[in-house]
Amino acid sequence: MPAPPVERLIQQLARLPGLGPRSARRAALHLIQRPEAALSPLLRALAEVEASVRVCGVCGNIDARDPCEICRDPERDATSICVVEQVGDLWAFERAGAYRGRYHVLGGVLSVLDGVTPEDLSIDALIRRACEPGVREVVIATNATLDGQTTAHYLADRLKPAGVAVTRLAHGMPVGGELDYLDDGTLATALRLRRPVE
Ligand SMILES: [Zn+2]
């Protein structure tokens, strides 16, 4: 049996997403056996995040400043707001480097099963932002799951009075994808949303 402090560390690590008890034990051993190379840098990183990282009061991004760098950046297109479920989705867009507008992080999706209602998400704040002068488009980039779709329809409805263009990410063939490997839903949607060859 590990000593109580080690056991507590394993328990905390096992609560992290993606880490089960087995990987938590391995991670704990790795940290303990490498105090200089692994444990101390991790402690410093955790302390720094705790001390400096906050949620952006405008868009829900996490950053060392509030409003976040993206909201403050005058180079970014303030006429367009891209709605994502989680900060991780915002990071995915930033990695792709294909979007130059602003974001809005909902904090989840509507879900009957999980009891998530509009009040649990940052929806009122989104509507307020969409009504601000200068905003022309809201891109809904929720996931292509059932709850993601339901949320997109709900948002489109709520956004109507704002008088902005409401768009939705396209579904279809992934770049580099092969027909034979696509699931039925993706293939059917790609066919339904086909476009003229440019
Ligand atoms: Zn922000």
Short mmCIF file of C-alpha atoms and ligand atoms in Angstrom, two decimals:
data_model
loop_
_atom_site.label_atom_id
_atom_site.label_comp_id
_atom_site.label_asym_id
_atom_site.label_seq_id
_atom_site.Cartn_x
_atom_site.Cartn_y
_atom_site.Cartn_z
CA MET A 1 0.00 0.00 0.00
CA PRO A 2 1.33 3.47 -0.83
CA ALA A 3 1.83 5.89 2.08
CA PRO A 4 -1.22 8.11 2.76
CA PRO A 5 0.17 11.24 1.00
CA VAL A 6 0.98 9.15 -2.08
CA GLU A 7 -2.46 7.59 -1.95
CA ARG A 8 -4.03 11.06 -1.82
CA LEU A 9 -1.97 12.14 -4.83
CA ILE A 10 -3.12 9.06 -6.77
CA GLN A 11 -6.74 9.80 -5.85
CA GLN A 12 -6.46 13.39 -7.07
CA LEU A 13 -4.78 12.34 -10.32
CA ALA A 14 -7.41 9.65 -10.92
CA ARG A 15 -10.11 12.36 -10.86
CA LEU A 16 -8.57 14.09 -13.89
CA PRO A 17 -10.28 13.53 -17.24
CA GLY A 18 -8.67 10.73 -19.20
CA LEU A 19 -6.78 9.29 -16.21
CA GLY A 20 -8.07 6.09 -14.62
CA PRO A 21 -6.67 4.56 -11.39
CA ARG A 22 -3.95 2.68 -13.29
CA SER A 23 -2.59 5.69 -15.18
CA ALA A 24 -2.93 7.77 -11.99
CA ARG A 25 -0.64 5.34 -10.16
CA ARG A 26 1.88 5.49 -13.01
CA ALA A 27 1.75 9.30 -13.12
CA ALA A 28 2.19 9.53 -9.32
CA LEU A 29 5.24 7.25 -9.40
CA HIS A 30 6.68 9.22 -12.31
CA LEU A 31 6.34 12.48 -10.35
CA ILE A 32 7.71 11.10 -7.09
CA GLN A 33 10.72 9.45 -8.72
CA ARG A 34 11.62 12.62 -10.67
CA PRO A 35 11.31 15.46 -8.15
CA GLU A 36 13.50 17.87 -10.13
CA ALA A 37 12.48 17.00 -13.67
CA ALA A 38 8.76 16.40 -13.19
CA LEU A 39 7.35 17.23 -9.73
CA SER A 40 8.78 20.72 -9.19
CA PRO A 41 7.97 22.05 -12.69
CA LEU A 42 4.42 20.70 -12.35
CA LEU A 43 4.01 22.35 -8.93
CA ARG A 44 5.21 25.67 -10.35
CA ALA A 45 2.90 25.39 -13.36
CA LEU A 46 -0.09 24.61 -11.13
CA ALA A 47 0.67 27.51 -8.79
CA GLU A 48 1.08 29.90 -11.72
CA VAL A 49 -2.23 28.84 -13.25
CA GLU A 50 -4.00 29.17 -9.90
CA ALA A 51 -2.56 32.65 -9.36
CA SER A 52 -2.94 34.14 -12.82
CA VAL A 53 -5.49 32.41 -15.03
CA ARG A 54 -9.05 33.69 -15.12
CA VAL A 55 -12.21 33.45 -17.18
CA CYS A 56 -12.79 36.27 -19.70
CA GLY A 57 -15.87 38.21 -18.64
CA VAL A 58 -16.76 38.91 -22.27
CA CYS A 59 -16.37 35.61 -24.12
CA GLY A 60 -15.68 32.92 -21.49
CA ASN A 61 -12.19 32.13 -22.78
CA ILE A 62 -9.49 31.48 -20.18
CA ASP A 63 -6.47 33.72 -20.20
CA ALA A 64 -4.09 35.61 -17.94
CA ARG A 65 -6.07 38.80 -18.63
CA ASP A 66 -9.75 39.75 -18.49
CA PRO A 67 -10.93 40.64 -21.15
CA CYS A 68 -8.79 38.02 -22.88
CA GLU A 69 -6.20 38.71 -25.60
CA ILE A 70 -8.65 37.73 -28.34
CA CYS A 71 -11.34 40.13 -27.08
CA ARG A 72 -8.76 42.95 -26.76
CA ASP A 73 -7.12 42.36 -30.15
CA PRO A 74 -8.14 45.24 -32.46
CA GLU A 75 -6.94 43.20 -35.45
CA ARG A 76 -9.70 40.64 -34.93
CA ASP A 77 -12.99 41.00 -36.73
CA ALA A 78 -15.50 42.31 -34.18
CA THR A 79 -18.43 41.83 -36.57
CA SER A 80 -18.30 38.04 -36.23
CA ILE A 81 -18.86 35.90 -33.11
CA CYS A 82 -18.15 32.16 -33.19
CA VAL A 83 -20.10 30.19 -30.57
CA VAL A 84 -18.33 27.13 -29.16
CA GLU A 85 -19.24 24.69 -26.40
CA GLN A 86 -15.95 24.68 -24.50
CA VAL A 87 -12.64 26.55 -24.34
CA GLY A 88 -11.00 23.47 -25.90
CA ASP A 89 -13.08 24.07 -29.03
CA LEU A 90 -11.87 27.68 -29.16
CA TRP A 91 -8.29 26.37 -28.95
CA ALA A 92 -9.03 24.01 -31.85
CA PHE A 93 -10.14 26.98 -34.00
CA GLU A 94 -7.05 28.96 -33.00
CA ARG A 95 -4.78 26.01 -33.87
CA ALA A 96 -6.42 25.82 -37.29
CA GLY A 97 -5.81 29.58 -37.67
CA ALA A 98 -8.78 29.86 -40.02
CA TYR A 99 -11.03 32.19 -38.02
CA ARG A 100 -10.24 35.84 -37.30
CA GLY A 101 -13.39 36.92 -35.46
CA ARG A 102 -14.30 36.82 -31.77
CA TYR A 103 -15.64 33.88 -29.76
CA HIS A 104 -18.34 33.06 -27.26
CA VAL A 105 -17.94 30.02 -24.99
CA LEU A 106 -21.31 28.55 -23.98
CA GLY A 107 -19.96 26.32 -21.24
CA GLY A 108 -21.73 23.22 -22.53
CA VAL A 109 -24.82 22.28 -24.52
CA LEU A 110 -28.49 21.91 -23.74
CA SER A 111 -29.20 18.36 -22.61
CA VAL A 112 -32.44 16.81 -21.43
CA LEU A 113 -30.54 13.76 -20.22
CA ASP A 114 -28.04 15.74 -18.12
CA GLY A 115 -30.62 18.34 -17.08
CA VAL A 116 -28.79 21.26 -18.72
CA THR A 117 -31.18 24.19 -19.36
CA PRO A 118 -30.56 27.54 -21.12
CA GLU A 119 -30.01 29.18 -17.70
CA ASP A 120 -27.03 26.89 -17.12
CA LEU A 121 -25.26 28.17 -20.23
CA SER A 122 -23.90 31.57 -21.24
CA ILE A 123 -26.81 32.21 -23.63
CA ASP A 124 -28.24 35.53 -22.37
CA ALA A 125 -24.78 37.05 -22.58
CA LEU A 126 -24.48 35.82 -26.18
CA ILE A 127 -27.80 37.40 -27.13
CA ARG A 128 -26.67 40.70 -25.56
CA ARG A 129 -23.41 40.58 -27.51
CA ALA A 130 -25.20 39.75 -30.77
CA CYS A 131 -27.40 42.85 -30.26
CA GLU A 132 -24.39 45.16 -29.91
CA PRO A 133 -23.93 47.57 -32.82
CA GLY A 134 -21.40 46.32 -35.36
CA VAL A 135 -22.03 42.61 -34.87
CA ARG A 136 -23.19 41.13 -38.17
CA GLU A 137 -22.73 37.37 -37.93
CA VAL A 138 -22.95 34.62 -35.32
CA VAL A 139 -21.30 31.36 -36.37
CA ILE A 140 -22.69 28.44 -34.37
CA ALA A 141 -19.90 25.89 -33.95
CA THR A 142 -21.42 23.46 -31.46
CA ASN A 143 -20.50 19.80 -31.91
CA ALA A 144 -22.28 17.64 -34.49
CA THR A 145 -23.92 15.62 -31.70
CA LEU A 146 -27.65 15.43 -31.02
CA ASP A 147 -27.36 17.89 -28.11
CA GLY A 148 -25.06 20.11 -30.18
CA GLN A 149 -27.63 20.26 -32.98
CA THR A 150 -30.50 20.91 -30.59
CA THR A 151 -28.53 23.74 -29.01
CA ALA A 152 -27.73 25.21 -32.44
CA HIS A 153 -31.43 25.31 -33.36
CA TYR A 154 -32.34 26.83 -30.01
CA LEU A 155 -29.66 29.52 -30.41
CA ALA A 156 -30.72 30.30 -33.98
CA ASP A 157 -34.24 30.87 -32.67
CA ARG A 158 -33.15 33.08 -29.79
CA LEU A 159 -30.86 35.08 -32.09
CA LYS A 160 -33.58 35.98 -34.60
CA PRO A 161 -34.57 39.30 -32.94
CA ALA A 162 -30.92 40.40 -32.96
CA GLY A 163 -31.10 40.71 -36.76
CA VAL A 164 -27.69 39.17 -37.40
CA ALA A 165 -26.79 36.45 -39.90
CA VAL A 166 -26.74 33.12 -38.08
CA THR A 167 -24.61 30.45 -39.71
CA ARG A 168 -23.65 26.92 -38.78
CA LEU A 169 -20.50 24.92 -39.49
CA ALA A 170 -20.87 22.62 -42.52
CA HIS A 171 -20.88 18.87 -42.08
CA GLY A 172 -19.40 16.47 -44.57
CA MET A 173 -16.28 14.85 -45.95
CA PRO A 174 -13.24 15.39 -43.73
CA VAL A 175 -10.20 16.77 -45.55
CA GLY A 176 -8.21 13.77 -46.75
CA GLY A 177 -11.14 11.47 -45.93
CA GLU A 178 -12.03 8.37 -47.93
CA LEU A 179 -15.65 7.47 -48.64
CA ASP A 180 -15.19 3.87 -47.58
CA TYR A 181 -14.21 4.94 -44.06
CA LEU A 182 -17.00 7.45 -43.43
CA ASP A 183 -19.80 6.60 -41.04
CA ASP A 184 -23.29 6.48 -42.57
CA GLY A 185 -24.46 9.74 -40.97
CA THR A 186 -21.48 11.73 -42.24
CA LEU A 187 -21.80 10.30 -45.74
CA ALA A 188 -25.56 10.97 -45.88
CA THR A 189 -25.09 14.55 -44.62
CA ALA A 190 -22.25 15.21 -47.06
CA LEU A 191 -24.50 14.07 -49.91
CA ARG A 192 -27.44 16.16 -48.70
CA LEU A 193 -25.30 19.29 -48.36
CA ARG A 194 -23.49 18.80 -51.71
CA ARG A 195 -22.38 21.93 -53.56
CA PRO A 196 -21.57 22.89 -57.15
CA VAL A 197 -17.94 22.21 -58.08
CA GLU A 198 -16.07 25.51 -57.83
ZN ZN B 1 -12.55 37.06 -24.31
#
